[in-house]
Coordinates of C-alpha atoms and ligand atoms in Angstrom, one line a residue:
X1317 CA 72.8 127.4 112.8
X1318 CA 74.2 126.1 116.0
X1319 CA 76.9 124.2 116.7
X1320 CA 77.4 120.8 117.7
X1321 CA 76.9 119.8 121.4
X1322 CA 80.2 119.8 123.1
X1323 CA 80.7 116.6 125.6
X1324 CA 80.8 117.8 129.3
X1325 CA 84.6 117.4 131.0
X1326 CA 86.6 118.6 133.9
X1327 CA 89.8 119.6 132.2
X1328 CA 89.8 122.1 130.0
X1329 CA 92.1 121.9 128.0
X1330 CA 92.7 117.9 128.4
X1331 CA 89.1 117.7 127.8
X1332 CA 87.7 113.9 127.4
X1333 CA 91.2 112.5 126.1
X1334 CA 91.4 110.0 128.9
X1335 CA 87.8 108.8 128.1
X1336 CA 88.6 108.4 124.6
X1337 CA 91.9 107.5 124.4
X1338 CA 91.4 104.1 127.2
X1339 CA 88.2 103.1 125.2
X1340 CA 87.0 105.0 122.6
X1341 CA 83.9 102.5 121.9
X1342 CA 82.5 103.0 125.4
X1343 CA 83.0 106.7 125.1
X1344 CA 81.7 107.3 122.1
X1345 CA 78.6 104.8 122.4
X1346 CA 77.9 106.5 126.2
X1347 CA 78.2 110.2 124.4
X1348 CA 75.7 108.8 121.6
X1349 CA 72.9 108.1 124.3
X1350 CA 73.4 111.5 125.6
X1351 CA 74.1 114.1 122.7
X1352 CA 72.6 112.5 119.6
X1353 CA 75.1 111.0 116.4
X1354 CA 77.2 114.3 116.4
X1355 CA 79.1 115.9 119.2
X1356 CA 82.2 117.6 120.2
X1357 CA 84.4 116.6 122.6
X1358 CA 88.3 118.3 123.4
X1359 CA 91.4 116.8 123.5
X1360 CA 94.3 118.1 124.0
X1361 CA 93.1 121.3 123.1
X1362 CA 91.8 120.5 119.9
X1363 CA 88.2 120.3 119.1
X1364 CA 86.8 116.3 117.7
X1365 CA 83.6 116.3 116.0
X1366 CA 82.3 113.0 115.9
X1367 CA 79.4 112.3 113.7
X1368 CA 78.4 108.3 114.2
X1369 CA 76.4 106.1 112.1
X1370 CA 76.3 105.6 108.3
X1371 CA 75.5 109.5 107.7
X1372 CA 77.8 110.5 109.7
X1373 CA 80.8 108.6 108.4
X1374 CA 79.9 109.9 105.1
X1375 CA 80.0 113.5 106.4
X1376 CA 83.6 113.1 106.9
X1377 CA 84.3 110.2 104.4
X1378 CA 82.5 111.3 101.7
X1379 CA 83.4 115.3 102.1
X1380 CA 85.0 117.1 99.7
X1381 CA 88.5 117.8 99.2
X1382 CA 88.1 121.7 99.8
X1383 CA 86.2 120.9 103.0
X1384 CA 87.7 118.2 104.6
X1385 CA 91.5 117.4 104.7
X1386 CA 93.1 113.7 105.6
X1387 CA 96.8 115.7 104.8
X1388 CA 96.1 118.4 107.8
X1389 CA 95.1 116.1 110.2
X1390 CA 98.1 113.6 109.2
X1391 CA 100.8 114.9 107.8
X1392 CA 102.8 115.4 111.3
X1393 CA 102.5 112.2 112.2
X1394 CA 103.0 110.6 109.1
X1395 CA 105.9 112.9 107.3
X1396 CA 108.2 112.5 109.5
X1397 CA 107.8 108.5 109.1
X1398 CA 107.4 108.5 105.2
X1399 CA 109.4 110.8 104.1
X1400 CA 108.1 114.2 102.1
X1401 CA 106.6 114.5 98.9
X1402 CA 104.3 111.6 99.5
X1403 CA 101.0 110.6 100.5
X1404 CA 99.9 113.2 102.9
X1405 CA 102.7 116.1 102.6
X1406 CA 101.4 116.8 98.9
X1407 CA 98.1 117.9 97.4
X1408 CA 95.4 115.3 97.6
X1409 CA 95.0 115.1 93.6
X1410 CA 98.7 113.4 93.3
X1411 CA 97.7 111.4 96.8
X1412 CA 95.2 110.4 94.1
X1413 CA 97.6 109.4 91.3
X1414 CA 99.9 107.7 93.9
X1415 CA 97.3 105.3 94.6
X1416 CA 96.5 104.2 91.0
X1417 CA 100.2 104.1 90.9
X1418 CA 100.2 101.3 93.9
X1419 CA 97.4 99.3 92.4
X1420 CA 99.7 98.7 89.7
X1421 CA 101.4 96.4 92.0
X1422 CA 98.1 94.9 93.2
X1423 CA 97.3 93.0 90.2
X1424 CA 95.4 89.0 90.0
X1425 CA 99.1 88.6 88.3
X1426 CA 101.3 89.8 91.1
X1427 CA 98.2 88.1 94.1
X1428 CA 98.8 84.6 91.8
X1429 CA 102.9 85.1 92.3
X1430 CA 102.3 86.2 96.0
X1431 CA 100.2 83.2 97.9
X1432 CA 103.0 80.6 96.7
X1433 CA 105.6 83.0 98.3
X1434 CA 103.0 83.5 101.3
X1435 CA 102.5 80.1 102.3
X1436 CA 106.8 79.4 102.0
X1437 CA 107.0 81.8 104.2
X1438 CA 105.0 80.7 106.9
X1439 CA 106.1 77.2 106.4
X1440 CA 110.0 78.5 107.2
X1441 CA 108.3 80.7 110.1
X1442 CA 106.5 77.6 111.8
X1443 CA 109.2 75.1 110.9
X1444 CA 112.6 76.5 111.4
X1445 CA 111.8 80.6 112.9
X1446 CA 109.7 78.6 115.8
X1447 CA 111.2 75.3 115.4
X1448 CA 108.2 72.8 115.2
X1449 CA 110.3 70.7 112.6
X1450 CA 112.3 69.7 115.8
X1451 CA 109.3 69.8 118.4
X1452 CA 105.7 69.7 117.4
X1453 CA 104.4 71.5 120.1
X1454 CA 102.2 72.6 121.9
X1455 CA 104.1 75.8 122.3
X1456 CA 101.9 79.1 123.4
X1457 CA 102.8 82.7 121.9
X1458 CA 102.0 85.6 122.3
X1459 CA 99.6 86.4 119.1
X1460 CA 100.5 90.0 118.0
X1461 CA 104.3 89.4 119.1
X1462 CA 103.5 86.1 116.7
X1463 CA 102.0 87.8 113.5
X1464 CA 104.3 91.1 114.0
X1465 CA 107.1 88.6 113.1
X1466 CA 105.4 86.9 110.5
X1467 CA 103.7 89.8 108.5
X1468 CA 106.9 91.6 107.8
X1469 CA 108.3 88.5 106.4
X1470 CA 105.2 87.8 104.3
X1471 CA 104.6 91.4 103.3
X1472 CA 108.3 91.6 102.9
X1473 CA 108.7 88.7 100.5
X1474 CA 105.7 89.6 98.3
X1475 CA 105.5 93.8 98.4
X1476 CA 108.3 95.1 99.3
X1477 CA 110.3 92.4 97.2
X1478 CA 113.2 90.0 97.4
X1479 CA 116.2 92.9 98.7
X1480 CA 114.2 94.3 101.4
X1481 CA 113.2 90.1 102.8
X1482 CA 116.7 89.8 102.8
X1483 CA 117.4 92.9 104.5
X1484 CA 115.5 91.9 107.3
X1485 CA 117.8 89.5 108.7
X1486 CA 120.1 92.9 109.4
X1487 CA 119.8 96.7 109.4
X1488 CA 116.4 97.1 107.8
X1489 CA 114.9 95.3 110.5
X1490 CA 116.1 98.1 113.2
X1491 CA 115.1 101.0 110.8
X1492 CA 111.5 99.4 110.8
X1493 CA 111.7 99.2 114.7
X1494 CA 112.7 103.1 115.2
X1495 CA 110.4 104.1 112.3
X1496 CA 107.5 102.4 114.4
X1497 CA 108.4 103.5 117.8
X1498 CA 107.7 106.9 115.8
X1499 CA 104.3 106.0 114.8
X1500 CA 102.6 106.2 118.1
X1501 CA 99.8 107.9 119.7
X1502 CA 102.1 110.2 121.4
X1503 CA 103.5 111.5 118.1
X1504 CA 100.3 112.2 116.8
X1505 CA 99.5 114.6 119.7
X1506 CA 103.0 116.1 120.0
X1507 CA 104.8 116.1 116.5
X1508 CA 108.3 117.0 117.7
X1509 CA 109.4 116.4 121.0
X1510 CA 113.6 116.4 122.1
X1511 CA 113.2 113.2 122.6
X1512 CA 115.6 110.2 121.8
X1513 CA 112.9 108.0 119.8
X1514 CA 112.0 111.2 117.7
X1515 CA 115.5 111.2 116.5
X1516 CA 115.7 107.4 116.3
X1517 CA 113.0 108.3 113.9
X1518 CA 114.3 110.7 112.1
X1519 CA 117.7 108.8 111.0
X1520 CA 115.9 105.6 110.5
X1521 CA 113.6 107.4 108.0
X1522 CA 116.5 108.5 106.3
X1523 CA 118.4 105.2 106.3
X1524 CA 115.3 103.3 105.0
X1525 CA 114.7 106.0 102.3
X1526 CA 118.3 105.8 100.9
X1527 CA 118.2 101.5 101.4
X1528 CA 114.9 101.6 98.9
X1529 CA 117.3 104.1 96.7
X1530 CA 120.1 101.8 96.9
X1531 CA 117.9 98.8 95.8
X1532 CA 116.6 100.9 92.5
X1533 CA 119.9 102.0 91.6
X1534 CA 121.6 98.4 91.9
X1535 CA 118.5 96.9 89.5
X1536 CA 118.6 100.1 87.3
X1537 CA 122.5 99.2 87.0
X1538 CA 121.7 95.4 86.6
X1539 CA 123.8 94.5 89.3
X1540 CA 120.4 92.5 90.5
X1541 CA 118.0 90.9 88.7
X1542 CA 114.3 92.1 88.7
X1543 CA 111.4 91.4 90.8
X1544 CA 108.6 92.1 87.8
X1545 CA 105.6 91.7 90.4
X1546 CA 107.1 93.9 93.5
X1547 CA 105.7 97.2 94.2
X1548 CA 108.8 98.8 93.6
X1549 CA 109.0 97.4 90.2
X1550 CA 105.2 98.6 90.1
X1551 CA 106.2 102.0 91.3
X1552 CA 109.3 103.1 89.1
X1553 CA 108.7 104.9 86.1
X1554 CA 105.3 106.2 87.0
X1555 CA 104.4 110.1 85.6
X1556 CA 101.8 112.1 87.4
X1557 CA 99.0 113.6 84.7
X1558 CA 100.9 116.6 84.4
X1559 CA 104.1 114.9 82.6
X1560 CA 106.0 115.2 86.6
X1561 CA 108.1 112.1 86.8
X1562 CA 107.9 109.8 90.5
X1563 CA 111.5 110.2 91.6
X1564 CA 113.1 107.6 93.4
X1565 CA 113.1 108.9 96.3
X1566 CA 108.9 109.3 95.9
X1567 CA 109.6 105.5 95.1
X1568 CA 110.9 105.1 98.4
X1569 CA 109.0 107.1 100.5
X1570 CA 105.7 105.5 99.1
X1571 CA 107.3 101.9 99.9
X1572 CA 107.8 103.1 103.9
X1573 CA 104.5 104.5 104.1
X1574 CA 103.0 101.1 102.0
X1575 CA 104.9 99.0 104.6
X1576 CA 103.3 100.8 107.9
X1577 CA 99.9 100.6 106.2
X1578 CA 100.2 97.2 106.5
X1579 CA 102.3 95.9 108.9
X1580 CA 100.0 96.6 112.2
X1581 CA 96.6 96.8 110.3
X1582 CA 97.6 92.7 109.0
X1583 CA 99.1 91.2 112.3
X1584 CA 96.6 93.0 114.3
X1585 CA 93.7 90.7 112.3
X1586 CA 95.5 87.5 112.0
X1587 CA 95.8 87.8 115.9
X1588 CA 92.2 88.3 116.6
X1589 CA 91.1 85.9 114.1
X1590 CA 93.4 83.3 115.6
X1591 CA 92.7 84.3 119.2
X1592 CA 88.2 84.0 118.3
X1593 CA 89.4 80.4 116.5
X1594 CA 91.2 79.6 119.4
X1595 CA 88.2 80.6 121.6
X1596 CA 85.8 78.6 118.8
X1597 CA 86.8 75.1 118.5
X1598 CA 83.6 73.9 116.3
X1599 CA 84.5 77.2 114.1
X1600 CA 88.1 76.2 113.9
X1601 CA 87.1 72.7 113.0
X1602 CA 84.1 74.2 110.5
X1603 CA 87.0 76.0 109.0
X1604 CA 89.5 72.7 108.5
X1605 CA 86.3 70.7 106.9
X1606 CA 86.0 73.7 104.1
X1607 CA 89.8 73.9 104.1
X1608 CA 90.2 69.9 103.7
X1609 CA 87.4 69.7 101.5
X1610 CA 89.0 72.2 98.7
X1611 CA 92.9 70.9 98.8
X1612 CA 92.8 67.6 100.2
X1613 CA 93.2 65.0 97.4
X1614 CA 91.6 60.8 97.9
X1615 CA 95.3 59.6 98.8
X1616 CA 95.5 62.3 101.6
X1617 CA 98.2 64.5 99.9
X1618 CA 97.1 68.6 99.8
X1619 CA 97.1 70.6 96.9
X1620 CA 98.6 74.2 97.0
X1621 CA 96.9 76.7 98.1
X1622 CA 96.4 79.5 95.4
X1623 CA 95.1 83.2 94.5
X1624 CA 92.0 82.2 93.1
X1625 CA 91.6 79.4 95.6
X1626 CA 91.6 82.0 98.5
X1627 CA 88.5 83.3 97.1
X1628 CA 86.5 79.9 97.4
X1629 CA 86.5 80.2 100.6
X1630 CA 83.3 81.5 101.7
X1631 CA 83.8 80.2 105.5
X1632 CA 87.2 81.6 105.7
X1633 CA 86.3 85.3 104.2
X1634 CA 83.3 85.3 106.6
X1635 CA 85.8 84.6 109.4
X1636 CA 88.2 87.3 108.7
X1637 CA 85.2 90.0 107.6
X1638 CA 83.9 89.2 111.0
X1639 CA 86.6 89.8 112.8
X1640 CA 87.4 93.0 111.3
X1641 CA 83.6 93.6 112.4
X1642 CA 84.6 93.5 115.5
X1643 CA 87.9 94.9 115.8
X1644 CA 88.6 97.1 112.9
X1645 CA 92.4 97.8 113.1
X1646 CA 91.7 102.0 112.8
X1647 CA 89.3 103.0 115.0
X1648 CA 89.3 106.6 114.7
X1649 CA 89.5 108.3 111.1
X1650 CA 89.9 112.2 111.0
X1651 CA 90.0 115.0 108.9
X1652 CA 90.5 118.9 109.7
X1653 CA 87.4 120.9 108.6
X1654 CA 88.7 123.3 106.1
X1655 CA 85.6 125.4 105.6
X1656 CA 82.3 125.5 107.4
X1657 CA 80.4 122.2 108.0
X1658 CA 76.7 121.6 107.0
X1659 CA 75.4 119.0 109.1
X1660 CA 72.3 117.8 107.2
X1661 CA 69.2 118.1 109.7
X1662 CA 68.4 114.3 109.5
X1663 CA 72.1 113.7 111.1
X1664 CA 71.6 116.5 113.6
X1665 CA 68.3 115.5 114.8
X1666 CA 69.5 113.4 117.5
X1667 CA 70.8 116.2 119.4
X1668 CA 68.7 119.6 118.3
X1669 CA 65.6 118.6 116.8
X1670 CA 65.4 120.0 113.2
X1671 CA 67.8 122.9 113.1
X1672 CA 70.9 121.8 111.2
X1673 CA 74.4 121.8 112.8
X1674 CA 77.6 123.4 111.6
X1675 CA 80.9 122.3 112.4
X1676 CA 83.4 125.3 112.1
X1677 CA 86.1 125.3 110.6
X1678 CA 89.6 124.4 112.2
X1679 CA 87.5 121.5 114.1
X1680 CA 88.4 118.0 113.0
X1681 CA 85.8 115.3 112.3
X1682 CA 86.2 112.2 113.6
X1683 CA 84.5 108.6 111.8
X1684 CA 84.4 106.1 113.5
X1685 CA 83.2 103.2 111.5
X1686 CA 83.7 100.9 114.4
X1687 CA 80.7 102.0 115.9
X1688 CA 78.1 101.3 113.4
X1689 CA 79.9 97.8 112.8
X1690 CA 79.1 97.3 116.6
X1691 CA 75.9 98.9 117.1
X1692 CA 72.6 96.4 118.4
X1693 CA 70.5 98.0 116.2
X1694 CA 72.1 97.2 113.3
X1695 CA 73.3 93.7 113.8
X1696 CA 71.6 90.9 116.2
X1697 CA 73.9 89.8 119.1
X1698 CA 76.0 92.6 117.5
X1699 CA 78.9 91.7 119.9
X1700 CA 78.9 88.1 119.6
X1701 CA 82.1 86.4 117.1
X1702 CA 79.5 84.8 114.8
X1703 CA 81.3 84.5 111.3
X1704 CA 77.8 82.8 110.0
X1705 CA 75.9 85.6 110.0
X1706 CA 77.5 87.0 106.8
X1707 CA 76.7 83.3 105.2
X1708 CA 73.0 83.0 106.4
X1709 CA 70.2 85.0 106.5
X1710 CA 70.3 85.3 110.7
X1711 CA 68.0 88.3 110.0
X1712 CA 70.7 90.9 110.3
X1713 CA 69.3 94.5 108.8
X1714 CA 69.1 94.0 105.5
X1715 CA 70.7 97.3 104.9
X1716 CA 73.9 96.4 106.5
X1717 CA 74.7 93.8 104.1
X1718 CA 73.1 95.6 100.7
X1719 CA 75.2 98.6 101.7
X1720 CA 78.6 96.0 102.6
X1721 CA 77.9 94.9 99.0
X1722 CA 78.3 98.0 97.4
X1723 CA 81.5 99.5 99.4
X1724 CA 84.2 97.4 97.8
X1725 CA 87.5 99.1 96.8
X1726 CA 87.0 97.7 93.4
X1727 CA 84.0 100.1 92.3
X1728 CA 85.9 103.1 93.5
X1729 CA 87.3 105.1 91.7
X1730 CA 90.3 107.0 92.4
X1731 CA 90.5 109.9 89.0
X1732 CA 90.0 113.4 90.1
X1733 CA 86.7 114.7 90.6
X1734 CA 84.8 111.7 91.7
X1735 CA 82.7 111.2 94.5
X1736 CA 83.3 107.6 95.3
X1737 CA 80.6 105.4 96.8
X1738 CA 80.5 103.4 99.3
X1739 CA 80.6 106.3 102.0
X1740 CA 77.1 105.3 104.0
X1741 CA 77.5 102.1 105.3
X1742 CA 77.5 100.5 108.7
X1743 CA 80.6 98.1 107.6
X1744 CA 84.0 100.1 106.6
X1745 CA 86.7 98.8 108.2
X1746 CA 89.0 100.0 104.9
X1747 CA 87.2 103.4 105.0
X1748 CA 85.0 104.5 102.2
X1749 CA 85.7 107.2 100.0
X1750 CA 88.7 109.2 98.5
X1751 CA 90.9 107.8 101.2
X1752 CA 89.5 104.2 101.1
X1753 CA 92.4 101.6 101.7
X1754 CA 93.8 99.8 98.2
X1755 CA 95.5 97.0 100.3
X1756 CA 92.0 95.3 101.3
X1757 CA 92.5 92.6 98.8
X1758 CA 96.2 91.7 99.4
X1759 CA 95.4 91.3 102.9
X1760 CA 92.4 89.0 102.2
X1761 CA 94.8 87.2 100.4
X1762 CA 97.6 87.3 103.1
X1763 CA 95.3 86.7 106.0
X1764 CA 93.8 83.5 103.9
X1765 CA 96.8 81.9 103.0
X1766 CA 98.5 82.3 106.5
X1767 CA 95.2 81.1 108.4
X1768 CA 94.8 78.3 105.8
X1769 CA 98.4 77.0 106.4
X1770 CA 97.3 76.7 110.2
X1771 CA 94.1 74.8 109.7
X1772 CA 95.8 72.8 107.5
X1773 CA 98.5 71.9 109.7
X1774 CA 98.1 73.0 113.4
X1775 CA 95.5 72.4 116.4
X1776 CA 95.2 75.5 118.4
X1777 CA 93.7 76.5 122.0
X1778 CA 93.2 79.8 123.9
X1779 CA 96.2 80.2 126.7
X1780 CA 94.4 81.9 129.4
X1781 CA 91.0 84.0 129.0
X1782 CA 90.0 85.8 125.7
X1783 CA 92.2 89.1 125.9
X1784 CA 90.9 92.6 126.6
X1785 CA 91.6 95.1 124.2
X1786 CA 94.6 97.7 123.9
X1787 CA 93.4 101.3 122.3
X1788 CA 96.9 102.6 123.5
X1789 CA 98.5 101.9 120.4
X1790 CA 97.8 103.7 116.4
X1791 CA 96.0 100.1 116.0
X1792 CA 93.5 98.7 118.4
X1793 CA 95.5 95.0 119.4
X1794 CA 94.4 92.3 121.8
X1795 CA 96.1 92.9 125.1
X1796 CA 97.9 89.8 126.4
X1797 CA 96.2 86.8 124.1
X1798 CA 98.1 84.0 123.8
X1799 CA 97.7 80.9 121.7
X1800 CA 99.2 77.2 121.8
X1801 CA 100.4 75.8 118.3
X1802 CA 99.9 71.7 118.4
X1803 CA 100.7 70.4 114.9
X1804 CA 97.8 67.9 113.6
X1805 CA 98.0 64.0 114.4
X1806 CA 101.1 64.3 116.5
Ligands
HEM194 C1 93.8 103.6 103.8 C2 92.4 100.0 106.9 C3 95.8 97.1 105.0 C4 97.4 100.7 102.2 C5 93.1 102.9 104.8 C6 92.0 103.4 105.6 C7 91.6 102.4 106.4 C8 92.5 101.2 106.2 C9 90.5 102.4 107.5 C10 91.4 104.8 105.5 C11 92.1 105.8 106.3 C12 91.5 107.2 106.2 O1 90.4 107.4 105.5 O2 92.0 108.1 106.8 C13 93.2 98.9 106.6 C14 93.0 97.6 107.2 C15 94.0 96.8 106.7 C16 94.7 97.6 105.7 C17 91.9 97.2 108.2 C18 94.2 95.3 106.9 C19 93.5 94.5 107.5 C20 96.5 97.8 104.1 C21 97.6 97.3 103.2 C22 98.0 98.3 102.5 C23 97.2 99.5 102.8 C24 98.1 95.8 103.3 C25 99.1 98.3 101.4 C26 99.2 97.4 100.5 C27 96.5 101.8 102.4 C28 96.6 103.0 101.6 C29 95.6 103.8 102.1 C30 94.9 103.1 103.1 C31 97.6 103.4 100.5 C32 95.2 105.2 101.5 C33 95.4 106.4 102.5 C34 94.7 107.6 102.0 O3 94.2 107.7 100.8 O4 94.6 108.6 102.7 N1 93.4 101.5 105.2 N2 94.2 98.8 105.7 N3 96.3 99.1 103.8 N4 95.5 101.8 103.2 FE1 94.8 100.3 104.4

């Protein structure tokens, strides 16, 4: 069998990187015209097989362990940040444990204690943070600079747990900085450069690690009191299958890597859902009648916004499931190809007629979800912000939202062994398989109750034109969208 078709550049050794890396959507869709759903193109020397579409994410998504490998493709990127031990610098069976261990900490119990804190939260970032107690506005912001601040203070108070909220106000919150000034594109190409920021990384990986530490060993030693519902408290005390205890220091390094899973993934969303609302007025004022017609009592007071409330909200899930439609967060997921690749003919077909493909071993494959979630033939006006189409029938392929229903992180699961489901559908913007994201319903529960406090008490409006997109960065962000905060009736 042959191998894939490999994408015509200039540059040998550079190969399409600039194509990709400005705007991977155009590139990719472009090379889909012209080679078929699987391709090769270089970067940097190494070789990227894409393969698009539902089948093709599943090629990569739904691979199996001694074929495909998240850890080699990762690992130097994301070790140096976390900490060893964890996630991606161990075998992908205790990867596999370590996630059942963090859905210990993402129970209805902990989600019910979490949107109270949430909302408190905002309410102190609005209020005293950005001072519309004293002014009510409008005042325009910068939306990811905006929900950057905000998330680490709600993911902070709720995750990561009371110590580390209040160890924002000092050196935590400059470890976080280096750490993520380590978590760049540039890092992922060149693992180890003499470079100040690599070092910056290096000791703020180390001061974070030993600041979790210090926070077990103070609770251990009751010198503070318990958080029962954080992840930490979720974490401790965990034993893999084979009797091996977490450590602490697992603890810790599990709790950095929870905290950049979530941190850019979260703000990036709330900024593009705010910025399309912005852009939306009728949506935005859709969204307030749902919002005011759940919580708002006959004498005009509100009632509180809870965990089970968030999930009466069919407007408001559509709103955020659309957005991530759009502009899923990660729009790029890779693996290195461990052994030989099949490519089933029906994948192939595009590019060689009925002769299958094989992707050798030492390429990576590349999903990318992103492009089925954006593709015309799937989904009518498929690049129009249209939250109704996941609550009416607007005649969107049938099999996009049959194969949406059955990808949920809920029906996966995680033991050894199992191939999860979920890995051929045109919707994944948490992945699908082995590697599929267990934060999806704490931030549908974040996003819901952040973007419910603004309905509830803000007007907003689009400062400037709708932004362009940044693909510079690990997480695809609006480039320069602002937004201006009015708070209702004044
Ligand atoms: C994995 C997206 C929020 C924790 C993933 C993956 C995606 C993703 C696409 C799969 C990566 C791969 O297959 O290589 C998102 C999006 C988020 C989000 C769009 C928010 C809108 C979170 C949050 C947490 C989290 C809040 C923590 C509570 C994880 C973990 C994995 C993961 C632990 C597993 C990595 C693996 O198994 O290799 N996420 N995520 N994510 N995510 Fe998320």
């Amino acid at each position: 069998p042959s191998h894939p078709p490999v994408v015509l550049h200039y540059f040998p050794w550079f190969g399409s990187a600039y194509s990709y890396g400005t705007d991977p959507y155009k590139f990719l869709f472009k090379c889909r015209a012209k080679y078929g759903d699987v391709f090769t193109f270089i970067m940097f020397g190494r070789k990227m097989t894409v393969a698009l579409g539902p089948k093709g994410n599943n090629l990569s998504l739904g691979g199996k362990v001694s074929h495909v490998s998240a850890e080699d493709a990762y690992t130097h990127l994301t070790t140096p940040v976390f900490g060893k031990g964890v996630v991606y610098d161990c075998p992908n069976e205790m990867l596999m444990q370590q996630k059942k261990f963090i859905k210990h900490g993402l129970t209805p119990q902990a989600f019910q204690t979490y949107a109270p804190l949430i909302w408190q939260e905002t309410h102190q970032f609005f209020e005293q943070e950005k001072g519309f107690n004293v002014y009510p506005g409008p005042k325009s912001y910068e939306a990811i600079k905006f929900f950057s601040e905000l998330i680490i203070l709600t993911a902070s108070r709720t995750l990561q747990g009371k110590e580390v909220r209040a160890g924002l106000t000092s050196s935590a919150a400059k470890h976080f900085e280096h750490l993520d000034k380590g978590f760049t594109p540039i890092n992922f190409l060149f693992p180890n450069l003499p470079l100040p920021s690599y070092r910056k990384r290096d000791k703020a990986q180390k001061a974070m690690s030993d600041f979790y530490l210090e926070i077990m060993r103070k609770r251990r030693e009751g010198e503070s009191d318990v958080d029962e519902h954080d992840m930490i408290a979720a974490l401790t005390g965990n034993e893999y299958k084979d009797g091996t205890p977490l450590t602490d220091r697992d603890v810790a390094h599990m709790m950095i890597a929870i905290l950049m899973a979530g941190q850019h993934t979260s703000s990036a969303t709330s900024s593009w859902t705010l910025l399309h609302l912005a852009q939306k007025p009728l949506i935005f004022k859709a969204l307030f009648e749902e919002h005011r017609d759940l919580f708002q009592n006959e004498d005009g007071t509100w009632e509180d916004v809870t965990y089970e409330s968030t999930k009466e909200m069919p407007l408001m899930a559509a709103v955020i499931r659309e957005t991530l439609r759009m502009h899923a967060p990660i729009h790029s997921i890779y693996r290195k190809v461990l052994q030989d690749l099949e490519v089933p003919p029906a994948l192939a077909a595009g590019g060689n007629g009925s002769r299958p493909y094989v992707v050798p071993k030492g390429h990576f494959v590349v999903a990318a979800p992103g492009v089925s979630a954006m593709d015309p033939k799937v989904w009518p006006d498929a690049d129009k912000w249209d939250p109704f189409r996941w609550l009416e029938d607007k005649g969107m392929a049938q099999e996009a939202l049959d194969s949406y229903s059955g990808a949920t992180s809920e029906q996966i699961d995680y033991g050894f062994g199992q191939v999860s489901k979920g890995t051929e559908s045109p919707y994944m913007p948490f992945g699908a398989g082995r590697h599929r994201c267990v934060g999806e319903q704490f931030a549908y529960l974040q996003l819901s109750v952040i973007m419910s406090y603004i309905v509830r008490n803000y007007d907003i409006q689009l400062l400037g034109a709708f932004p362009q997109t940044n693909y510079n960065t690990m997480i695809v962000l609006p480039l320069n969208g602002y937004v201006t905060f009015k708070k209702r009736g004044q």
